[in-house]
Amino acid sequence: MTLKNRYDFVLLFDVKDGNPNGDPDAGNLPRVDAETGLGLMTDVALKRKVRNFVSMTRDQSEVTESLNGDKKRFEIYVKEKAILNNQNKRAYVGIGKPELLEGEDKKRKGGNAVEEARQWMCKNFYDVRTFGAVMSTGINCGQVRGPVQLTFARSINPIVALEHSITRMAVATEVEAEKQFGDNRTMGRKFTVPYGLYVAHGFISAHLANQTDFGEDDLELLWQALESMFEHDRSAARGEMATRGLYVFKHNSELGNAPAHSLFARIQPKLKNENSIVRDFSDYTVMVDEADLPQGVTLQRIVG
């Protein structure tokens, strides 16, 4: 079933003694706004966790019939070590036109077949029909503008990035061992945020969803992923991360009934004590203004 409603949502999550999203341009330090000291996490990092959750919970080879009778799968297009043009080739085989893969000109000028290939990619890859993709880098499957968009996450208060020295009681090679006369120690560095509460905003367009075949079943899977993705993304580097709030504003029309920014302003995490050192989610209170919602807008608390 295609979407008939616009959605805007607020995602709250926190990190304790971990690095939520290292910056490769800064030696993998936690990302931070240099002017305000607020922590940052990219939309790309959040989408990666959604992709991983879908890949883990859905049988990639299983063909599912959606509510409107279409057949679609939950494969992931952008994944580790993927070769995207090889994925694109599958679309031309899938639509029964593999001959268009022969010759450079035919690869780039598939005519109507490009649109058919684009639709095939949307039906088979969850992240394509959800977030969109540029699939014209060689084997041309067109471009998809995804109905689900996320902002950077930003911490509510400034974060402190701590640097720790760590020791490994081993070395990688015999040469290193000989240099250390058998001591076999390797020194390293680790970066953590003692605590940070982050907020990200999301938008779901019913108009774009109908173009990519993003339906109600895909939407339900997205909510599940945002609620549980940190539970299945544990690592020594990330410390403790958890979804603390997922607040969904549902409009009763495709175009929407209120500006997103006015709805987002109704979710306000606040410190209980402005002068305290923040180390836990219990140091915050989340104010949710549900009074006098705009006509045609309802609020659903999936988490929080």
mmCIF file of N, CA, C and O in Angstrom, residues 150-234:
data_model
loop_
_atom_site.group_PDB
_atom_site.id
_atom_site.type_symbol
_atom_site.label_atom_id
_atom_site.label_comp_id
_atom_site.label_asym_id
_atom_site.label_seq_id
_atom_site.Cartn_x
_atom_site.Cartn_y
_atom_site.Cartn_z
ATOM 1 N N LEU A 150 17.280 12.306 6.372
ATOM 2 C CA LEU A 150 17.700 12.554 7.750
ATOM 3 C C LEU A 150 18.683 13.715 7.789
ATOM 4 O O LEU A 150 19.471 13.919 6.852
ATOM 5 N N THR A 151 18.652 14.463 8.861
ATOM 6 C CA THR A 151 19.638 15.515 9.071
ATOM 7 C C THR A 151 20.844 14.956 9.827
ATOM 8 O O THR A 151 20.809 13.827 10.320
ATOM 9 N N PHE A 152 21.905 15.745 9.925
ATOM 10 C CA PHE A 152 22.959 15.449 10.885
ATOM 11 C C PHE A 152 22.317 15.425 12.273
ATOM 12 O O PHE A 152 21.400 16.184 12.561
ATOM 13 N N ALA A 153 22.819 14.555 13.140
ATOM 14 C CA ALA A 153 22.430 14.600 14.551
ATOM 15 C C ALA A 153 23.363 15.571 15.268
ATOM 16 O O ALA A 153 24.556 15.643 14.970
ATOM 17 N N ARG A 154 22.797 16.305 16.215
ATOM 18 C CA ARG A 154 23.569 17.303 16.956
ATOM 19 C C ARG A 154 23.285 17.126 18.445
ATOM 20 O O ARG A 154 22.133 16.924 18.845
ATOM 21 N N SER A 155 24.317 17.176 19.254
ATOM 22 C CA SER A 155 24.113 16.985 20.685
ATOM 23 C C SER A 155 23.395 18.180 21.294
ATOM 24 O O SER A 155 23.508 19.311 20.809
ATOM 25 N N ILE A 156 22.661 17.919 22.365
ATOM 26 C CA ILE A 156 21.904 18.977 23.032
ATOM 27 C C ILE A 156 22.841 19.961 23.712
ATOM 28 O O ILE A 156 22.614 21.174 23.702
ATOM 29 N N ASN A 157 23.901 19.450 24.295
ATOM 30 C CA ASN A 157 24.888 20.281 24.987
ATOM 31 C C ASN A 157 26.273 19.992 24.432
ATOM 32 O O ASN A 157 26.487 18.965 23.784
ATOM 33 N N PRO A 158 27.229 20.886 24.663
ATOM 34 C CA PRO A 158 28.597 20.633 24.194
ATOM 35 C C PRO A 158 29.143 19.323 24.768
ATOM 36 O O PRO A 158 28.842 18.952 25.907
ATOM 37 N N ILE A 159 29.941 18.643 23.966
ATOM 38 C CA ILE A 159 30.547 17.394 24.406
ATOM 39 C C ILE A 159 32.016 17.616 24.735
ATOM 40 O O ILE A 159 32.625 18.607 24.337
ATOM 41 N N VAL A 160 32.574 16.671 25.474
ATOM 42 C CA VAL A 160 34.005 16.646 25.759
ATOM 43 C C VAL A 160 34.570 15.400 25.103
ATOM 44 O O VAL A 160 34.094 14.287 25.356
ATOM 45 N N ALA A 161 35.556 15.567 24.242
ATOM 46 C CA ALA A 161 36.206 14.426 23.600
ATOM 47 C C ALA A 161 37.444 14.058 24.409
ATOM 48 O O ALA A 161 38.395 14.834 24.486
ATOM 49 N N LEU A 162 37.428 12.899 25.049
ATOM 50 C CA LEU A 162 38.553 12.448 25.855
ATOM 51 C C LEU A 162 39.462 11.536 25.038
ATOM 52 O O LEU A 162 38.998 10.768 24.198
ATOM 53 N N GLU A 163 40.763 11.629 25.305
ATOM 54 C CA GLU A 163 41.752 10.800 24.617
ATOM 55 C C GLU A 163 42.412 9.888 25.639
ATOM 56 O O GLU A 163 42.869 10.333 26.690
ATOM 57 N N HIS A 164 42.443 8.594 25.328
ATOM 58 C CA HIS A 164 42.981 7.609 26.257
ATOM 59 C C HIS A 164 44.133 6.853 25.599
ATOM 60 O O HIS A 164 44.053 6.471 24.432
ATOM 61 N N SER A 165 45.169 6.616 26.371
ATOM 62 C CA SER A 165 46.246 5.736 25.916
ATOM 63 C C SER A 165 45.858 4.303 26.244
ATOM 64 O O SER A 165 45.369 4.008 27.337
ATOM 65 N N ILE A 166 46.087 3.407 25.293
ATOM 66 C CA ILE A 166 45.782 1.997 25.511
ATOM 67 C C ILE A 166 47.009 1.161 25.148
ATOM 68 O O ILE A 166 47.853 1.578 24.348
ATOM 69 N N THR A 167 47.100 -0.024 25.747
ATOM 70 C CA THR A 167 48.248 -0.898 25.543
ATOM 71 C C THR A 167 47.781 -2.264 25.064
ATOM 72 O O THR A 167 46.872 -2.848 25.648
ATOM 73 N N ARG A 168 48.395 -2.744 24.003
ATOM 74 C CA ARG A 168 48.152 -4.109 23.537
ATOM 75 C C ARG A 168 49.365 -4.951 23.905
ATOM 76 O O ARG A 168 50.497 -4.572 23.592
ATOM 77 N N MET A 169 49.105 -6.066 24.551
ATOM 78 C CA MET A 169 50.201 -6.921 25.022
ATOM 79 C C MET A 169 50.654 -7.874 23.925
ATOM 80 O O MET A 169 50.854 -9.079 24.145
ATOM 81 N N ALA A 170 50.844 -7.343 22.747
ATOM 82 C CA ALA A 170 51.270 -8.147 21.599
ATOM 83 C C ALA A 170 51.758 -7.206 20.516
ATOM 84 O O ALA A 170 51.453 -6.010 20.518
ATOM 85 N N VAL A 171 52.528 -7.743 19.586
ATOM 86 C CA VAL A 171 52.971 -6.990 18.421
ATOM 87 C C VAL A 171 52.564 -7.756 17.171
ATOM 88 O O VAL A 171 52.175 -8.922 17.233
ATOM 89 N N ALA A 172 52.661 -7.105 16.044
ATOM 90 C CA ALA A 172 52.172 -7.712 14.811
ATOM 91 C C ALA A 172 53.215 -8.582 14.122
ATOM 92 O O ALA A 172 52.873 -9.562 13.451
ATOM 93 N N THR A 173 54.502 -8.245 14.266
ATOM 94 C CA THR A 173 55.534 -8.966 13.504
ATOM 95 C C THR A 173 56.699 -9.362 14.419
ATOM 96 O O THR A 173 56.891 -8.806 15.512
ATOM 97 N N GLU A 174 57.488 -10.301 13.946
ATOM 98 C CA GLU A 174 58.677 -10.723 14.694
ATOM 99 C C GLU A 174 59.703 -9.605 14.757
ATOM 100 O O GLU A 174 60.457 -9.494 15.736
ATOM 101 N N VAL A 175 59.747 -8.772 13.726
ATOM 102 C CA VAL A 175 60.695 -7.648 13.716
ATOM 103 C C VAL A 175 60.407 -6.712 14.886
ATOM 104 O O VAL A 175 61.312 -6.248 15.585
ATOM 105 N N GLU A 176 59.108 -6.411 15.103
ATOM 106 C CA GLU A 176 58.742 -5.555 16.230
ATOM 107 C C GLU A 176 59.127 -6.202 17.557
ATOM 108 O O GLU A 176 59.597 -5.531 18.481
ATOM 109 N N ALA A 177 58.925 -7.500 17.668
ATOM 110 C CA ALA A 177 59.265 -8.213 18.906
ATOM 111 C C ALA A 177 60.759 -8.135 19.187
ATOM 112 O O ALA A 177 61.182 -7.944 20.339
ATOM 113 N N GLU A 178 61.582 -8.289 18.155
ATOM 114 C CA GLU A 178 63.030 -8.230 18.331
ATOM 115 C C GLU A 178 63.462 -6.844 18.789
ATOM 116 O O GLU A 178 64.345 -6.701 19.631
ATOM 117 N N LYS A 179 62.814 -5.802 18.255
ATOM 118 C CA LYS A 179 63.169 -4.439 18.650
ATOM 119 C C LYS A 179 62.840 -4.184 20.114
ATOM 120 O O LYS A 179 63.491 -3.367 20.766
ATOM 121 N N GLN A 180 61.808 -4.863 20.611
ATOM 122 C CA GLN A 180 61.401 -4.652 22.004
ATOM 123 C C GLN A 180 61.989 -5.708 22.940
ATOM 124 O O GLN A 180 61.619 -5.757 24.118
ATOM 125 N N PHE A 181 62.860 -6.566 22.425
ATOM 126 C CA PHE A 181 63.510 -7.601 23.227
ATOM 127 C C PHE A 181 62.476 -8.481 23.951
ATOM 128 O O PHE A 181 62.654 -8.851 25.109
ATOM 129 N N GLY A 182 61.389 -8.777 23.223
ATOM 130 C CA GLY A 182 60.380 -9.675 23.775
ATOM 131 C C GLY A 182 59.353 -9.019 24.666
ATOM 132 O O GLY A 182 58.473 -9.701 25.212
ATOM 133 N N ASP A 183 59.440 -7.711 24.870
ATOM 134 C CA ASP A 183 58.460 -7.039 25.731
ATOM 135 C C ASP A 183 57.061 -7.061 25.079
ATOM 136 O O ASP A 183 56.047 -7.188 25.756
ATOM 137 N N ASN A 184 57.050 -6.943 23.770
ATOM 138 C CA ASN A 184 55.835 -7.116 22.966
ATOM 139 C C ASN A 184 54.658 -6.261 23.440
ATOM 140 O O ASN A 184 53.582 -6.757 23.755
ATOM 141 N N ARG A 185 54.860 -4.961 23.453
ATOM 142 C CA ARG A 185 53.781 -4.039 23.792
ATOM 143 C C ARG A 185 53.565 -3.062 22.635
ATOM 144 O O ARG A 185 54.523 -2.587 22.041
ATOM 145 N N THR A 186 52.308 -2.800 22.364
ATOM 146 C CA THR A 186 51.965 -1.822 21.336
ATOM 147 C C THR A 186 51.080 -0.754 21.961
ATOM 148 O O THR A 186 50.050 -1.071 22.562
ATOM 149 N N MET A 187 51.485 0.497 21.833
ATOM 150 C CA MET A 187 50.706 1.603 22.395
ATOM 151 C C MET A 187 49.741 2.138 21.332
ATOM 152 O O MET A 187 50.043 2.166 20.143
ATOM 153 N N GLY A 188 48.577 2.568 21.793
ATOM 154 C CA GLY A 188 47.585 3.140 20.893
ATOM 155 C C GLY A 188 46.785 4.230 21.577
ATOM 156 O O GLY A 188 47.003 4.549 22.751
ATOM 157 N N ARG A 189 45.838 4.820 20.826
ATOM 158 C CA ARG A 189 44.999 5.895 21.341
ATOM 159 C C ARG A 189 43.542 5.542 21.118
ATOM 160 O O ARG A 189 43.188 4.895 20.132
ATOM 161 N N LYS A 190 42.698 5.978 22.024
ATOM 162 C CA LYS A 190 41.261 5.752 21.914
ATOM 163 C C LYS A 190 40.541 7.015 22.345
ATOM 164 O O LYS A 190 40.915 7.649 23.334
ATOM 165 N N PHE A 191 39.485 7.376 21.600
ATOM 166 C CA PHE A 191 38.748 8.606 21.873
ATOM 167 C C PHE A 191 37.316 8.273 22.279
ATOM 168 O O PHE A 191 36.671 7.426 21.662
ATOM 169 N N THR A 192 36.829 8.957 23.317
ATOM 170 C CA THR A 192 35.472 8.715 23.773
ATOM 171 C C THR A 192 34.786 10.027 24.142
ATOM 172 O O THR A 192 35.434 11.030 24.454
ATOM 173 N N VAL A 193 33.467 9.977 24.116
ATOM 174 C CA VAL A 193 32.629 11.029 24.669
ATOM 175 C C VAL A 193 32.075 10.489 25.985
ATOM 176 O O VAL A 193 31.407 9.446 25.979
ATOM 177 N N PRO A 194 32.343 11.134 27.131
ATOM 178 C CA PRO A 194 31.819 10.623 28.400
ATOM 179 C C PRO A 194 30.305 10.465 28.373
ATOM 180 O O PRO A 194 29.775 9.454 28.821
ATOM 181 N N TYR A 195 29.610 11.468 27.864
ATOM 182 C CA TYR A 195 28.171 11.352 27.656
ATOM 183 C C TYR A 195 27.700 12.439 26.686
ATOM 184 O O TYR A 195 28.154 13.572 26.737
ATOM 185 N N GLY A 196 26.783 12.062 25.822
ATOM 186 C CA GLY A 196 26.169 13.027 24.921
ATOM 187 C C GLY A 196 24.779 12.563 24.517
ATOM 188 O O GLY A 196 24.580 11.380 24.210
ATOM 189 N N LEU A 197 23.810 13.475 24.544
ATOM 190 C CA LEU A 197 22.458 13.211 24.058
ATOM 191 C C LEU A 197 22.297 13.956 22.740
ATOM 192 O O LEU A 197 22.467 15.167 22.684
ATOM 193 N N TYR A 198 21.984 13.200 21.686
ATOM 194 C CA TYR A 198 21.931 13.753 20.335
ATOM 195 C C TYR A 198 20.488 13.761 19.822
ATOM 196 O O TYR A 198 19.673 12.913 20.201
ATOM 197 N N VAL A 199 20.204 14.703 18.925
ATOM 198 C CA VAL A 199 18.887 14.771 18.289
ATOM 199 C C VAL A 199 19.072 14.901 16.781
ATOM 200 O O VAL A 199 19.922 15.658 16.304
ATOM 201 N N ALA A 200 18.304 14.118 16.033
ATOM 202 C CA ALA A 200 18.278 14.205 14.575
ATOM 203 C C ALA A 200 16.830 14.354 14.131
ATOM 204 O O ALA A 200 15.909 13.870 14.799
ATOM 205 N N HIS A 201 16.629 15.013 13.008
ATOM 206 C CA HIS A 201 15.292 15.194 12.454
ATOM 207 C C HIS A 201 15.173 14.405 11.154
ATOM 208 O O HIS A 201 16.153 14.254 10.409
ATOM 209 N N GLY A 202 13.971 13.912 10.901
ATOM 210 C CA GLY A 202 13.726 13.133 9.692
ATOM 211 C C GLY A 202 12.458 13.559 9.001
ATOM 212 O O GLY A 202 11.538 14.125 9.614
ATOM 213 N N PHE A 203 12.402 13.298 7.701
ATOM 214 C CA PHE A 203 11.284 13.716 6.857
ATOM 215 C C PHE A 203 10.920 12.572 5.910
ATOM 216 O O PHE A 203 11.805 11.931 5.352
ATOM 217 N N ILE A 204 9.633 12.346 5.746
ATOM 218 C CA ILE A 204 9.175 11.311 4.821
ATOM 219 C C ILE A 204 8.135 11.911 3.893
ATOM 220 O O ILE A 204 7.086 12.387 4.346
ATOM 221 N N SER A 205 8.432 11.902 2.607
ATOM 222 C CA SER A 205 7.559 12.481 1.586
ATOM 223 C C SER A 205 6.700 11.396 0.965
ATOM 224 O O SER A 205 7.220 10.452 0.370
ATOM 225 N N ALA A 206 5.381 11.542 1.071
ATOM 226 C CA ALA A 206 4.472 10.576 0.443
ATOM 227 C C ALA A 206 4.572 10.656 -1.072
ATOM 228 O O ALA A 206 4.466 9.637 -1.772
ATOM 229 N N HIS A 207 4.800 11.850 -1.597
ATOM 230 C CA HIS A 207 4.911 12.026 -3.053
ATOM 231 C C HIS A 207 6.094 11.235 -3.602
ATOM 232 O O HIS A 207 5.954 10.491 -4.581
ATOM 233 N N LEU A 208 7.255 11.358 -2.958
ATOM 234 C CA LEU A 208 8.435 10.623 -3.421
ATOM 235 C C LEU A 208 8.307 9.135 -3.121
ATOM 236 O O LEU A 208 8.819 8.304 -3.878
ATOM 237 N N ALA A 209 7.614 8.786 -2.030
ATOM 238 C CA ALA A 209 7.420 7.374 -1.695
ATOM 239 C C ALA A 209 6.652 6.657 -2.795
ATOM 240 O O ALA A 209 6.951 5.505 -3.129
ATOM 241 N N ASN A 210 5.684 7.324 -3.367
ATOM 242 C CA ASN A 210 4.898 6.708 -4.434
ATOM 243 C C ASN A 210 5.709 6.522 -5.708
ATOM 244 O O ASN A 210 5.385 5.681 -6.545
ATOM 245 N N GLN A 211 6.781 7.282 -5.862
ATOM 246 C CA GLN A 211 7.643 7.130 -7.029
ATOM 247 C C GLN A 211 8.622 5.964 -6.870
ATOM 248 O O GLN A 211 9.070 5.398 -7.863
ATOM 249 N N THR A 212 8.948 5.623 -5.628
ATOM 250 C CA THR A 212 9.943 4.571 -5.397
ATOM 251 C C THR A 212 9.325 3.271 -4.888
ATOM 252 O O THR A 212 10.049 2.317 -4.633
ATOM 253 N N ASP A 213 8.008 3.250 -4.698
ATOM 254 C CA ASP A 213 7.311 2.070 -4.170
ATOM 255 C C ASP A 213 7.625 1.835 -2.706
ATOM 256 O O ASP A 213 7.580 0.712 -2.207
ATOM 257 N N PHE A 214 7.956 2.915 -1.969
ATOM 258 C CA PHE A 214 8.148 2.841 -0.519
ATOM 259 C C PHE A 214 6.767 2.829 0.119
ATOM 260 O O PHE A 214 6.024 3.802 0.049
ATOM 261 N N GLY A 215 6.410 1.686 0.740
ATOM 262 C CA GLY A 215 5.058 1.524 1.251
ATOM 263 C C GLY A 215 4.976 1.426 2.762
ATOM 264 O O GLY A 215 5.959 1.631 3.482
ATOM 265 N N GLU A 216 3.788 1.092 3.247
ATOM 266 C CA GLU A 216 3.544 1.013 4.684
ATOM 267 C C GLU A 216 4.420 -0.041 5.353
ATOM 268 O O GLU A 216 4.866 0.131 6.489
ATOM 269 N N ASP A 217 4.681 -1.150 4.662
ATOM 270 C CA ASP A 217 5.539 -2.183 5.240
ATOM 271 C C ASP A 217 6.972 -1.686 5.380
ATOM 272 O O ASP A 217 7.661 -1.988 6.364
ATOM 273 N N ASP A 218 7.430 -0.908 4.397
ATOM 274 C CA ASP A 218 8.771 -0.323 4.486
ATOM 275 C C ASP A 218 8.840 0.698 5.614
ATOM 276 O O ASP A 218 9.857 0.798 6.313
ATOM 277 N N LEU A 219 7.769 1.453 5.797
ATOM 278 C CA LEU A 219 7.724 2.450 6.860
ATOM 279 C C LEU A 219 7.810 1.788 8.228
ATOM 280 O O LEU A 219 8.556 2.234 9.105
ATOM 281 N N GLU A 220 7.072 0.703 8.410
ATOM 282 C CA GLU A 220 7.100 -0.007 9.682
ATOM 283 C C GLU A 220 8.499 -0.551 9.963
ATOM 284 O O GLU A 220 8.978 -0.518 11.109
ATOM 285 N N LEU A 221 9.165 -1.032 8.943
ATOM 286 C CA LEU A 221 10.530 -1.535 9.111
ATOM 287 C C LEU A 221 11.476 -0.396 9.484
ATOM 288 O O LEU A 221 12.402 -0.579 10.293
ATOM 289 N N LEU A 222 11.265 0.787 8.924
ATOM 290 C CA LEU A 222 12.098 1.941 9.272
ATOM 291 C C LEU A 222 11.951 2.285 10.749
ATOM 292 O O LEU A 222 12.946 2.530 11.437
ATOM 293 N N TRP A 223 10.716 2.297 11.261
ATOM 294 C CA TRP A 223 10.524 2.597 12.686
ATOM 295 C C TRP A 223 11.220 1.549 13.550
ATOM 296 O O TRP A 223 11.844 1.881 14.563
ATOM 297 N N GLN A 224 11.122 0.285 13.155
ATOM 298 C CA GLN A 224 11.797 -0.772 13.913
ATOM 299 C C GLN A 224 13.300 -0.556 13.921
ATOM 300 O O GLN A 224 13.968 -0.744 14.952
ATOM 301 N N ALA A 225 13.852 -0.179 12.771
ATOM 302 C CA ALA A 225 15.300 0.035 12.672
ATOM 303 C C ALA A 225 15.743 1.196 13.554
ATOM 304 O O ALA A 225 16.739 1.088 14.290
ATOM 305 N N LEU A 226 15.028 2.308 13.512
ATOM 306 C CA LEU A 226 15.411 3.476 14.308
ATOM 307 C C LEU A 226 15.285 3.196 15.801
ATOM 308 O O LEU A 226 16.042 3.738 16.608
ATOM 309 N N GLU A 227 14.353 2.331 16.165
ATOM 310 C CA GLU A 227 14.167 1.986 17.568
ATOM 311 C C GLU A 227 15.250 1.042 18.079
ATOM 312 O O GLU A 227 15.717 1.175 19.221
ATOM 313 N N SER A 228 15.701 0.110 17.252
ATOM 314 C CA SER A 228 16.557 -0.985 17.729
ATOM 315 C C SER A 228 17.943 -1.028 17.108
ATOM 316 O O SER A 228 18.726 -1.917 17.441
ATOM 317 N N MET A 229 18.284 -0.106 16.208
ATOM 318 C CA MET A 229 19.534 -0.247 15.446
ATOM 319 C C MET A 229 20.776 -0.221 16.334
ATOM 320 O O MET A 229 21.765 -0.907 16.048
ATOM 321 N N PHE A 230 20.763 0.531 17.430
ATOM 322 C CA PHE A 230 21.948 0.580 18.289
ATOM 323 C C PHE A 230 22.125 -0.703 19.091
ATOM 324 O O PHE A 230 23.238 -1.015 19.528
ATOM 325 N N GLU A 231 21.036 -1.435 19.299
ATOM 326 C CA GLU A 231 21.114 -2.689 20.063
ATOM 327 C C GLU A 231 21.926 -3.745 19.320
ATOM 328 O O GLU A 231 22.422 -4.697 19.942
ATOM 329 N N HIS A 232 22.053 -3.587 18.022
ATOM 330 C CA HIS A 232 22.761 -4.589 17.208
ATOM 331 C C HIS A 232 23.971 -3.975 16.509
ATOM 332 O O HIS A 232 24.396 -4.442 15.458
ATOM 333 N N ASP A 233 24.521 -2.923 17.108
ATOM 334 C CA ASP A 233 25.659 -2.227 16.518
ATOM 335 C C ASP A 233 26.739 -2.016 17.578
ATOM 336 O O ASP A 233 27.426 -1.007 17.586
ATOM 337 N N ARG A 234 26.841 -2.963 18.487
ATOM 338 C CA ARG A 234 27.795 -2.824 19.585
ATOM 339 C C ARG A 234 29.236 -2.991 19.115
ATOM 340 O O ARG A 234 29.527 -3.811 18.243
#
